[in-house]
mmCIF file of C-alpha atoms and ligand atoms in Angstrom:
data_model
loop_
_atom_site.group_PDB
_atom_site.id
_atom_site.type_symbol
_atom_site.label_atom_id
_atom_site.label_comp_id
_atom_site.label_asym_id
_atom_site.label_seq_id
_atom_site.Cartn_x
_atom_site.Cartn_y
_atom_site.Cartn_z
ATOM 1 C CA MET A 149 -35.903 -65.795 140.455
ATOM 2 C CA GLU A 150 -38.484 -64.469 138.011
ATOM 3 C CA GLN A 151 -35.478 -62.589 135.766
ATOM 4 C CA LEU A 152 -33.612 -65.812 135.852
ATOM 5 C CA LEU A 153 -36.473 -67.838 134.458
ATOM 6 C CA GLN A 154 -37.079 -65.313 131.952
ATOM 7 C CA GLN A 155 -33.609 -65.360 130.781
ATOM 8 C CA ILE A 156 -33.536 -69.472 130.499
ATOM 9 C CA GLU A 157 -36.837 -69.206 128.478
ATOM 10 C CA GLU A 158 -35.088 -66.666 126.097
ATOM 11 C CA LEU A 159 -32.026 -69.199 126.033
ATOM 12 C CA LYS A 160 -34.139 -71.939 124.858
ATOM 13 C CA GLN A 161 -35.392 -70.031 122.056
ATOM 14 C CA GLU A 162 -31.845 -69.050 121.283
ATOM 15 C CA ILE A 163 -30.747 -72.876 121.101
ATOM 16 C CA GLY A 164 -33.596 -74.078 118.984
ATOM 17 C CA ALA A 165 -33.091 -71.631 116.387
ATOM 18 C CA PHE A 166 -29.460 -71.943 116.534
ATOM 19 C CA ALA A 167 -27.926 -72.170 112.899
ATOM 20 C CA GLY A 168 -24.538 -72.027 111.345
ATOM 21 C CA THR A 169 -22.961 -72.105 108.029
ATOM 22 C CA GLU A 170 -19.538 -73.167 109.060
ATOM 23 C CA ALA A 171 -18.541 -76.853 108.937
ATOM 24 C CA ASP A 172 -17.534 -76.972 112.659
ATOM 25 C CA VAL A 173 -21.045 -75.455 114.078
ATOM 26 C CA ALA A 174 -21.583 -78.271 116.243
ATOM 27 C CA GLU A 175 -18.204 -77.758 117.964
ATOM 28 C CA GLN A 176 -19.031 -73.921 118.195
ATOM 29 C CA PHE A 177 -22.385 -74.689 119.672
ATOM 30 C CA ARG A 178 -20.948 -77.106 122.255
ATOM 31 C CA ILE A 179 -18.189 -74.485 123.516
ATOM 32 C CA LYS A 180 -20.634 -71.403 123.688
ATOM 33 C CA TYR A 181 -23.723 -73.418 125.653
ATOM 34 C CA LEU A 182 -21.944 -76.691 127.089
ATOM 35 C CA GLY A 183 -18.306 -75.870 127.442
ATOM 36 C CA THR A 184 -16.873 -75.483 131.073
ATOM 37 C CA LYS A 185 -17.037 -71.926 130.476
ATOM 38 C CA GLY A 186 -20.347 -72.001 128.771
ATOM 39 C CA VAL A 187 -23.870 -70.398 129.162
ATOM 40 C CA ILE A 188 -25.347 -73.490 131.261
ATOM 41 C CA LYS A 189 -22.545 -73.589 133.524
ATOM 42 C CA GLY A 190 -22.545 -70.085 134.207
ATOM 43 C CA LEU A 191 -26.302 -70.156 134.883
ATOM 44 C CA MET A 192 -25.711 -73.382 137.264
ATOM 45 C CA GLY A 193 -23.255 -71.164 139.389
ATOM 46 C CA GLU A 194 -26.499 -69.003 140.012
ATOM 47 C CA MET A 195 -27.875 -71.821 142.427
ATOM 48 C CA LYS A 196 -26.026 -70.500 145.342
ATOM 49 C CA ASN A 197 -28.119 -67.325 145.139
ATOM 50 C CA ILE A 198 -31.523 -68.902 145.034
ATOM 51 C CA PRO A 199 -33.884 -69.331 148.071
ATOM 52 C CA ASN A 200 -33.901 -72.745 149.449
ATOM 53 C CA ASP A 201 -37.465 -73.149 148.593
ATOM 54 C CA GLN A 202 -37.128 -72.551 145.009
ATOM 55 C CA LYS A 203 -33.899 -74.552 144.584
ATOM 56 C CA LYS A 204 -35.639 -77.548 143.494
ATOM 57 C CA GLN A 205 -37.473 -75.922 140.797
ATOM 58 C CA PHE A 206 -34.659 -74.165 139.489
ATOM 59 C CA GLY A 207 -32.475 -77.365 139.461
ATOM 60 C CA GLN A 208 -35.375 -78.790 137.044
ATOM 61 C CA VAL A 209 -35.684 -75.984 134.625
ATOM 62 C CA MET A 210 -31.818 -76.130 134.411
ATOM 63 C CA ASN A 211 -32.160 -79.700 133.654
ATOM 64 C CA ASP A 212 -34.674 -79.113 131.009
ATOM 65 C CA LEU A 213 -32.331 -76.685 129.479
ATOM 66 C CA LYS A 214 -29.399 -78.542 129.543
ATOM 67 C CA GLN A 215 -31.000 -81.490 128.139
ATOM 68 C CA LEU A 216 -32.268 -79.335 125.096
ATOM 69 C CA ALA A 217 -28.901 -78.095 124.480
ATOM 70 C CA GLU A 218 -27.373 -81.459 124.473
ATOM 71 C CA GLU A 219 -30.080 -82.874 121.822
ATOM 72 C CA LYS A 220 -29.473 -79.797 119.836
ATOM 73 C CA TRP A 221 -25.702 -80.549 119.872
ATOM 74 C CA GLU A 222 -26.422 -84.378 118.695
ATOM 75 C CA SER A 223 -28.140 -83.096 115.992
ATOM 76 C CA LEU A 224 -25.662 -80.413 114.797
ATOM 77 C CA LYS A 225 -23.304 -83.238 114.942
ATOM 78 C CA GLN A 226 -25.134 -85.616 112.842
ATOM 79 C CA ALA A 227 -25.857 -83.006 110.251
ATOM 80 C CA GLY A 228 -22.123 -82.302 110.135
ATOM 81 C CA GLY A 229 -21.029 -86.076 109.769
ATOM 82 C CA SER A 230 -23.248 -86.345 106.763
ATOM 83 C CA GLY A 231 -21.659 -83.661 104.958
ATOM 84 C CA GLU A 232 -24.287 -81.143 104.997
ATOM 85 C CA GLN A 233 -23.975 -77.966 106.601
ATOM 86 C CA ALA A 234 -26.050 -77.750 109.655
ATOM 87 C CA GLY A 235 -29.232 -75.239 109.149
ATOM 88 C CA VAL A 236 -28.524 -74.965 105.266
ATOM 89 C CA ASP A 237 -30.707 -76.312 102.773
ATOM 90 C CA PHE A 238 -28.360 -78.494 100.328
ATOM 91 C CA ASP A 239 -29.079 -78.973 96.634
ATOM 92 C CA TRP A 240 -27.478 -82.102 95.486
ATOM 93 C CA THR A 241 -28.525 -81.012 91.905
ATOM 94 C CA LEU A 242 -26.314 -78.089 91.719
ATOM 95 C CA PRO A 243 -23.421 -78.468 89.692
ATOM 96 C CA GLY A 244 -19.844 -78.901 91.085
ATOM 97 C CA THR A 245 -17.041 -76.303 91.293
ATOM 98 C CA PRO A 246 -15.341 -76.826 87.844
ATOM 99 C CA VAL A 247 -11.554 -77.944 88.284
ATOM 100 C CA ASN A 248 -9.480 -76.947 85.283
ATOM 101 C CA ALA A 249 -7.229 -79.557 83.916
ATOM 102 C CA GLY A 250 -3.994 -78.841 82.862
ATOM 103 C CA GLY A 251 -2.229 -79.316 79.402
ATOM 104 C CA ARG A 252 1.096 -79.801 77.896
ATOM 105 C CA HIS A 253 2.756 -76.936 76.105
ATOM 106 C CA PRO A 254 2.474 -77.347 72.304
ATOM 107 C CA ILE A 255 6.229 -77.738 72.032
ATOM 108 C CA SER A 256 6.344 -80.180 74.633
ATOM 109 C CA ILE A 257 3.546 -82.186 72.520
ATOM 110 C CA VAL A 258 5.447 -81.862 69.592
ATOM 111 C CA ARG A 259 8.786 -82.686 71.344
ATOM 112 C CA ASN A 260 7.219 -86.000 72.664
ATOM 113 C CA GLN A 261 5.870 -87.105 69.267
ATOM 114 C CA ILE A 262 9.140 -86.379 67.679
ATOM 115 C CA VAL A 263 11.046 -88.520 70.181
ATOM 116 C CA SER A 264 8.332 -91.251 69.950
ATOM 117 C CA ILE A 265 8.985 -91.582 66.251
ATOM 118 C CA PHE A 266 12.570 -91.720 66.224
ATOM 119 C CA LYS A 267 12.686 -94.178 69.250
ATOM 120 C CA ARG A 268 10.918 -96.491 67.216
ATOM 121 C CA LEU A 269 13.813 -96.506 64.721
ATOM 122 C CA GLY A 270 16.262 -97.103 67.532
ATOM 123 C CA PHE A 271 17.413 -93.810 68.460
ATOM 124 C CA ALA A 272 18.437 -92.785 71.693
ATOM 125 C CA VAL A 273 17.841 -89.317 73.423
ATOM 126 C CA ALA A 274 20.953 -87.620 74.477
ATOM 127 C CA GLU A 275 21.177 -84.148 76.470
ATOM 128 C CA GLY A 276 23.819 -81.732 77.088
ATOM 129 C CA PRO A 277 24.503 -78.352 78.653
ATOM 130 C CA GLU A 278 22.722 -75.014 77.668
ATOM 131 C CA ILE A 279 26.205 -73.195 78.367
ATOM 132 C CA GLU A 280 28.479 -74.597 75.966
ATOM 133 C CA ASP A 281 32.438 -73.921 75.324
ATOM 134 C CA ASP A 282 33.354 -72.879 71.802
ATOM 135 C CA TRP A 283 35.086 -76.278 71.207
ATOM 136 C CA HIS A 284 31.923 -78.229 71.325
ATOM 137 C CA ASN A 285 29.640 -75.250 69.826
ATOM 138 C CA PHE A 286 32.036 -74.409 67.255
ATOM 139 C CA THR A 287 35.422 -75.577 66.511
ATOM 140 C CA ALA A 288 34.632 -79.389 66.971
ATOM 141 C CA LEU A 289 31.787 -79.307 64.415
ATOM 142 C CA ASN A 290 34.188 -77.811 61.766
ATOM 143 C CA MET A 291 33.755 -74.078 62.341
ATOM 144 C CA PRO A 292 37.050 -72.918 63.548
ATOM 145 C CA GLU A 293 37.956 -69.224 64.484
ATOM 146 C CA ASN A 294 37.209 -66.524 61.952
ATOM 147 C CA HIS A 295 35.355 -69.326 59.847
ATOM 148 C CA THR A 296 32.427 -67.645 58.017
ATOM 149 C CA ALA A 297 29.794 -70.208 59.213
ATOM 150 C CA ARG A 298 30.080 -68.416 62.688
ATOM 151 C CA ASP A 299 28.528 -65.329 60.874
ATOM 152 C CA MET A 300 25.410 -67.148 60.221
ATOM 153 C CA GLN A 301 24.349 -67.292 63.876
ATOM 154 C CA ASP A 302 24.109 -64.647 66.310
ATOM 155 C CA THR A 303 25.919 -65.852 69.333
ATOM 156 C CA PHE A 304 25.286 -64.811 73.028
ATOM 157 C CA TYR A 305 28.779 -65.201 74.804
ATOM 158 C CA ILE A 306 29.184 -65.197 78.662
ATOM 159 C CA LEU A 307 30.872 -61.870 79.686
ATOM 160 C CA GLN A 308 32.888 -63.526 82.354
ATOM 161 C CA ASN A 309 34.512 -66.118 79.805
ATOM 162 C CA PRO A 310 34.502 -65.585 76.258
ATOM 163 C CA ASP A 311 34.876 -69.224 75.642
ATOM 164 C CA TRP A 312 31.568 -69.764 77.101
ATOM 165 C CA VAL A 313 28.467 -69.429 74.892
ATOM 166 C CA LEU A 314 24.929 -70.078 75.126
ATOM 167 C CA ARG A 315 24.398 -73.030 72.708
ATOM 168 C CA THR A 316 23.298 -72.020 69.193
ATOM 169 C CA HIS A 317 22.219 -75.171 68.273
ATOM 170 C CA THR A 318 22.108 -78.893 69.842
ATOM 171 C CA SER A 319 24.937 -80.029 67.563
ATOM 172 C CA SER A 320 27.032 -79.371 70.530
ATOM 173 C CA VAL A 321 25.268 -82.551 72.169
ATOM 174 C CA GLN A 322 26.254 -84.496 69.091
ATOM 175 C CA ALA A 323 30.089 -83.380 69.745
ATOM 176 C CA ARG A 324 29.857 -84.648 73.181
ATOM 177 C CA VAL A 325 28.276 -88.038 72.325
ATOM 178 C CA MET A 326 30.872 -88.738 69.701
ATOM 179 C CA GLU A 327 33.610 -87.659 72.175
ATOM 180 C CA LYS A 328 32.537 -90.318 74.587
ATOM 181 C CA GLN A 329 30.707 -93.071 72.419
ATOM 182 C CA LYS A 330 32.337 -95.186 69.681
ATOM 183 C CA PRO A 331 29.975 -96.330 66.664
ATOM 184 C CA PRO A 332 27.534 -97.348 66.059
ATOM 185 C CA ILE A 333 25.803 -93.953 67.459
ATOM 186 C CA ARG A 334 22.088 -93.430 66.953
ATOM 187 C CA ILE A 335 20.616 -90.455 68.605
ATOM 188 C CA ILE A 336 18.637 -87.517 68.738
ATOM 189 C CA CYS A 337 19.011 -84.493 70.804
ATOM 190 C CA PRO A 338 15.916 -82.204 71.658
ATOM 191 C CA GLY A 339 16.437 -78.870 73.693
ATOM 192 C CA ARG A 340 16.707 -75.195 73.800
ATOM 193 C CA VAL A 341 19.024 -72.973 71.765
ATOM 194 C CA TYR A 342 19.806 -69.393 72.063
ATOM 195 C CA ARG A 343 20.798 -66.653 69.247
ATOM 196 C CA ASN A 344 21.171 -63.239 69.626
ATOM 197 C CA GLU A 345 18.023 -62.081 67.292
ATOM 198 C CA THR A 346 15.365 -59.332 67.895
ATOM 199 C CA ILE A 347 12.349 -60.762 68.952
ATOM 200 C CA SER A 348 9.432 -60.524 66.468
ATOM 201 C CA ALA A 349 6.795 -63.003 65.084
ATOM 202 C CA ARG A 350 9.352 -64.876 62.968
ATOM 203 C CA ALA A 351 12.390 -64.711 65.295
ATOM 204 C CA HIS A 352 13.013 -65.302 68.772
ATOM 205 C CA CYS A 353 16.091 -65.271 71.098
ATOM 206 C CA PHE A 354 15.426 -68.853 72.047
ATOM 207 C CA PHE A 355 13.905 -71.789 70.615
ATOM 208 C CA HIS A 356 13.813 -75.242 70.246
ATOM 209 C CA GLN A 357 15.720 -77.855 67.712
ATOM 210 C CA VAL A 358 15.965 -81.463 67.517
ATOM 211 C CA GLU A 359 19.184 -83.084 65.823
ATOM 212 C CA GLY A 360 19.758 -86.225 65.034
ATOM 213 C CA LEU A 361 22.729 -88.399 64.357
ATOM 214 C CA TYR A 362 23.566 -91.845 63.053
ATOM 215 C CA ILE A 363 27.084 -93.166 62.321
ATOM 216 C CA ASP A 364 27.922 -96.695 61.455
ATOM 217 C CA GLU A 365 29.598 -98.720 58.708
ATOM 218 C CA HIS A 366 27.854 -98.300 55.444
ATOM 219 C CA VAL A 367 25.513 -95.677 56.529
ATOM 220 C CA SER A 368 24.184 -93.848 53.128
ATOM 221 C CA PHE A 369 22.317 -90.990 51.769
ATOM 222 C CA ALA A 370 19.574 -93.409 50.985
ATOM 223 C CA ASP A 371 19.307 -94.304 54.698
ATOM 224 C CA LEU A 372 18.966 -90.591 55.683
ATOM 225 C CA LYS A 373 16.228 -90.222 53.058
ATOM 226 C CA GLN A 374 14.263 -93.251 54.416
ATOM 227 C CA THR A 375 14.756 -92.334 57.951
ATOM 228 C CA LEU A 376 13.299 -88.731 57.311
ATOM 229 C CA TYR A 377 10.408 -89.900 54.948
ATOM 230 C CA PHE A 378 9.181 -92.442 57.759
ATOM 231 C CA PHE A 379 9.443 -89.467 60.211
ATOM 232 C CA VAL A 380 7.589 -87.056 57.984
ATOM 233 C CA GLN A 381 4.814 -89.551 57.193
ATOM 234 C CA GLU A 382 4.422 -90.489 60.963
ATOM 235 C CA MET A 383 4.308 -86.736 61.756
ATOM 236 C CA PHE A 384 2.165 -85.521 59.024
ATOM 237 C CA GLY A 385 0.406 -88.206 57.492
ATOM 238 C CA LYS A 386 0.921 -90.899 54.598
ATOM 239 C CA ASP A 387 0.131 -88.547 51.954
ATOM 240 C CA VAL A 388 2.878 -86.128 52.708
ATOM 241 C CA LYS A 389 5.788 -85.801 50.153
ATOM 242 C CA ILE A 390 9.452 -84.959 50.715
ATOM 243 C CA ARG A 391 11.968 -83.469 48.279
ATOM 244 C CA PHE A 392 15.831 -82.654 48.903
ATOM 245 C CA ARG A 393 17.683 -79.442 47.883
ATOM 246 C CA PRO A 394 21.289 -78.798 47.869
ATOM 247 C CA SER A 395 22.709 -76.756 50.586
ATOM 248 C CA TYR A 396 25.504 -75.972 52.919
ATOM 249 C CA PHE A 397 26.364 -76.620 56.399
ATOM 250 C CA PRO A 398 29.868 -76.747 58.004
ATOM 251 C CA PHE A 399 29.427 -80.162 59.321
ATOM 252 C CA THR A 400 28.111 -82.162 56.602
ATOM 253 C CA GLU A 401 29.076 -82.763 52.894
ATOM 254 C CA PRO A 402 27.024 -83.340 50.725
ATOM 255 C CA SER A 403 24.128 -80.996 52.818
ATOM 256 C CA ALA A 404 20.762 -80.584 51.846
ATOM 257 C CA GLU A 405 17.392 -78.921 52.802
ATOM 258 C CA MET A 406 14.348 -81.056 52.804
ATOM 259 C CA ASP A 407 10.881 -79.732 52.124
ATOM 260 C CA ILE A 408 7.208 -81.437 52.525
ATOM 261 C CA SER A 409 4.392 -81.057 50.508
ATOM 262 C CA CYS A 410 2.471 -78.390 52.173
ATOM 263 C CA THR A 411 0.182 -79.586 54.819
ATOM 264 C CA VAL A 412 -2.432 -76.936 54.443
ATOM 265 C CA CYS A 413 -3.067 -77.134 50.707
ATOM 266 C CA GLY A 414 -1.597 -80.481 49.776
ATOM 267 C CA GLY A 415 0.677 -78.912 47.126
ATOM 268 C CA LYS A 416 -1.971 -76.902 45.258
ATOM 269 C CA GLY A 417 -0.503 -73.546 46.664
ATOM 270 C CA CYS A 418 -1.601 -71.139 49.537
ATOM 271 C CA SER A 419 -0.079 -68.685 51.731
ATOM 272 C CA LEU A 420 1.728 -70.862 53.991
ATOM 273 C CA CYS A 421 3.775 -72.248 51.206
ATOM 274 C CA LYS A 422 3.985 -69.128 49.188
ATOM 275 C CA HIS A 423 2.026 -70.685 46.388
ATOM 276 C CA THR A 424 5.029 -73.116 45.765
ATOM 277 C CA GLY A 425 3.340 -76.162 47.286
ATOM 278 C CA TRP A 426 6.419 -77.101 49.429
ATOM 279 C CA VAL A 427 7.431 -76.018 52.770
ATOM 280 C CA GLU A 428 11.111 -76.255 54.436
ATOM 281 C CA ILE A 429 11.249 -78.262 57.143
ATOM 282 C CA LEU A 430 14.722 -79.441 58.353
ATOM 283 C CA GLY A 431 18.628 -79.538 57.130
ATOM 284 C CA CYS A 432 20.531 -82.435 56.866
ATOM 285 C CA GLY A 433 23.521 -84.222 55.271
ATOM 286 C CA MET A 434 26.310 -86.930 55.495
ATOM 287 C CA VAL A 435 28.580 -86.160 58.602
ATOM 288 C CA HIS A 436 31.626 -84.269 57.239
ATOM 289 C CA PRO A 437 34.901 -86.666 57.500
ATOM 290 C CA LYS A 438 36.730 -84.179 59.149
ATOM 291 C CA MET A 439 34.085 -84.260 61.813
ATOM 292 C CA LEU A 440 34.583 -87.934 62.627
ATOM 293 C CA ASP A 441 38.449 -87.456 62.641
ATOM 294 C CA ASN A 442 38.089 -84.522 65.048
ATOM 295 C CA PHE A 443 36.598 -87.168 67.430
ATOM 296 C CA GLY A 444 38.816 -89.937 66.833
ATOM 297 C CA ILE A 445 36.280 -92.057 64.693
ATOM 298 C CA ASP A 446 38.053 -93.698 61.457
ATOM 299 C CA SER A 447 36.067 -91.888 58.617
ATOM 300 C CA ASN A 448 37.514 -94.623 56.086
ATOM 301 C CA LYS A 449 35.475 -97.354 57.997
ATOM 302 C CA TYR A 450 32.331 -95.250 59.387
ATOM 303 C CA THR A 451 30.099 -93.055 57.645
ATOM 304 C CA GLY A 452 27.115 -91.017 59.091
ATOM 305 C CA PHE A 453 24.045 -88.839 58.347
ATOM 306 C CA ALA A 454 22.903 -85.812 60.818
ATOM 307 C CA PHE A 455 19.736 -83.715 60.761
ATOM 308 C CA GLY A 456 18.349 -80.866 62.345
ATOM 309 C CA MET A 457 14.820 -79.204 62.756
ATOM 310 C CA GLY A 458 13.440 -76.378 64.846
ATOM 311 C CA MET A 459 10.359 -77.806 66.914
ATOM 312 C CA GLU A 460 8.653 -74.238 66.529
ATOM 313 C CA ARG A 461 8.525 -74.871 62.746
ATOM 314 C CA ILE A 462 7.049 -78.329 63.165
ATOM 315 C CA CYS A 463 4.552 -76.956 65.702
ATOM 316 C CA GLN A 464 3.593 -74.184 63.082
ATOM 317 C CA LEU A 465 2.900 -76.754 60.276
ATOM 318 C CA LYS A 466 1.100 -79.045 62.765
ATOM 319 C CA TYR A 467 -1.091 -76.230 64.511
ATOM 320 C CA ARG A 468 -0.874 -73.434 62.112
ATOM 321 C CA VAL A 469 0.711 -71.088 64.766
ATOM 322 C CA ASN A 470 2.331 -68.336 62.892
ATOM 323 C CA ASP A 471 3.488 -66.043 65.804
ATOM 324 C CA LEU A 472 6.690 -67.337 67.348
ATOM 325 C CA ARG A 473 6.175 -65.229 70.566
ATOM 326 C CA LEU A 474 2.969 -67.129 71.327
ATOM 327 C CA TYR A 475 5.255 -70.264 72.517
ATOM 328 C CA SER A 476 6.873 -68.100 75.201
ATOM 329 C CA GLN A 477 4.060 -65.492 76.564
ATOM 330 C CA ASN A 478 2.360 -67.999 78.668
ATOM 331 C CA ASP A 479 -1.207 -66.721 77.696
ATOM 332 C CA VAL A 480 -3.642 -69.272 78.989
ATOM 333 C CA ARG A 481 -5.959 -68.517 76.408
ATOM 334 C CA PHE A 482 -3.407 -69.988 73.647
ATOM 335 C CA LEU A 483 -2.178 -72.671 75.830
ATOM 336 C CA ASP A 484 -5.799 -73.935 76.923
ATOM 337 C CA GLN A 485 -6.179 -74.752 73.122
ATOM 338 C CA PHE A 486 -3.928 -77.681 73.695
ATOM 339 C CA THR A 487 -5.427 -79.249 76.420
ATOM 340 C CA GLY A 488 -6.507 -82.734 75.726
ATOM 341 C CA SER A 489 -3.446 -83.296 73.344
ATOM 342 C CA VAL A 490 -0.791 -85.596 74.363
HETATM 343 ZN ZN1 LIG B 575 0.357 -74.532 50.801
#
């Protein structure tokens, strides 16, 4: 009996000092002391060994112990319910755990801006497959087999079927739209394209283009100029000027390349514009009549213009990123800088 009372006294102290750091500490306490296999229940089992004249005293001591344990359990439950951890001081002034906000990839930011500008001019977004057949990627675009223009682009061919390629430009999407839709056609085609190039700061085996196509009656080069001028001013600001240089593309005639006044030096000359004051941003031209005929569009009735640009190039001019590889390395230190942009 003496030994039991001693044990109960120690237990009371243990219960009084019970503290935990776990969220479910109240439940742990209940299982340990008040559960059906708990310490108190176990001690109650000793009753049968107690001499009859001491049973009353033992019962009282046990009742006190049980009451103490129940009070402690209540206080643990309340502490848990208020969001505090029982037995642990909670400092409300401590700063919270930071949560890193995600951000859009710079290419996605630029893509969304380009799409939104052209949408305001009535252009709809069109998309197509990245694995393309020869017809849509080359032949339909006025580049028949052995056409020299095919050499301008290093193509990835699909081994199992040499008629399939990874599309080298998003012009293949234009081909697919012209196949199905009759004029007026007013689309832009943003997407990823592939070229068999060695990866370096200035070249990559995949990159992103946006091409535009507008076909209707009486579409002229003046419409092309005005459309692209609107785009440039929306994208780079009202002070930016444009100029056109004659060029060659198989699917347009006449063809041109468009420069904008340098966005870094404003035309005074710097390393980005190689001290010319101008930077090239896109290729364009009037849709070749043969292209229209390829798709059964009457080239005597309809005319059109087309343009295409690299999103990485626009990104480079907007954010001054000089190494193409950064766009696909998924380096969080690079990507974090665009968090907050839309
Ligand atoms: Zn410059």
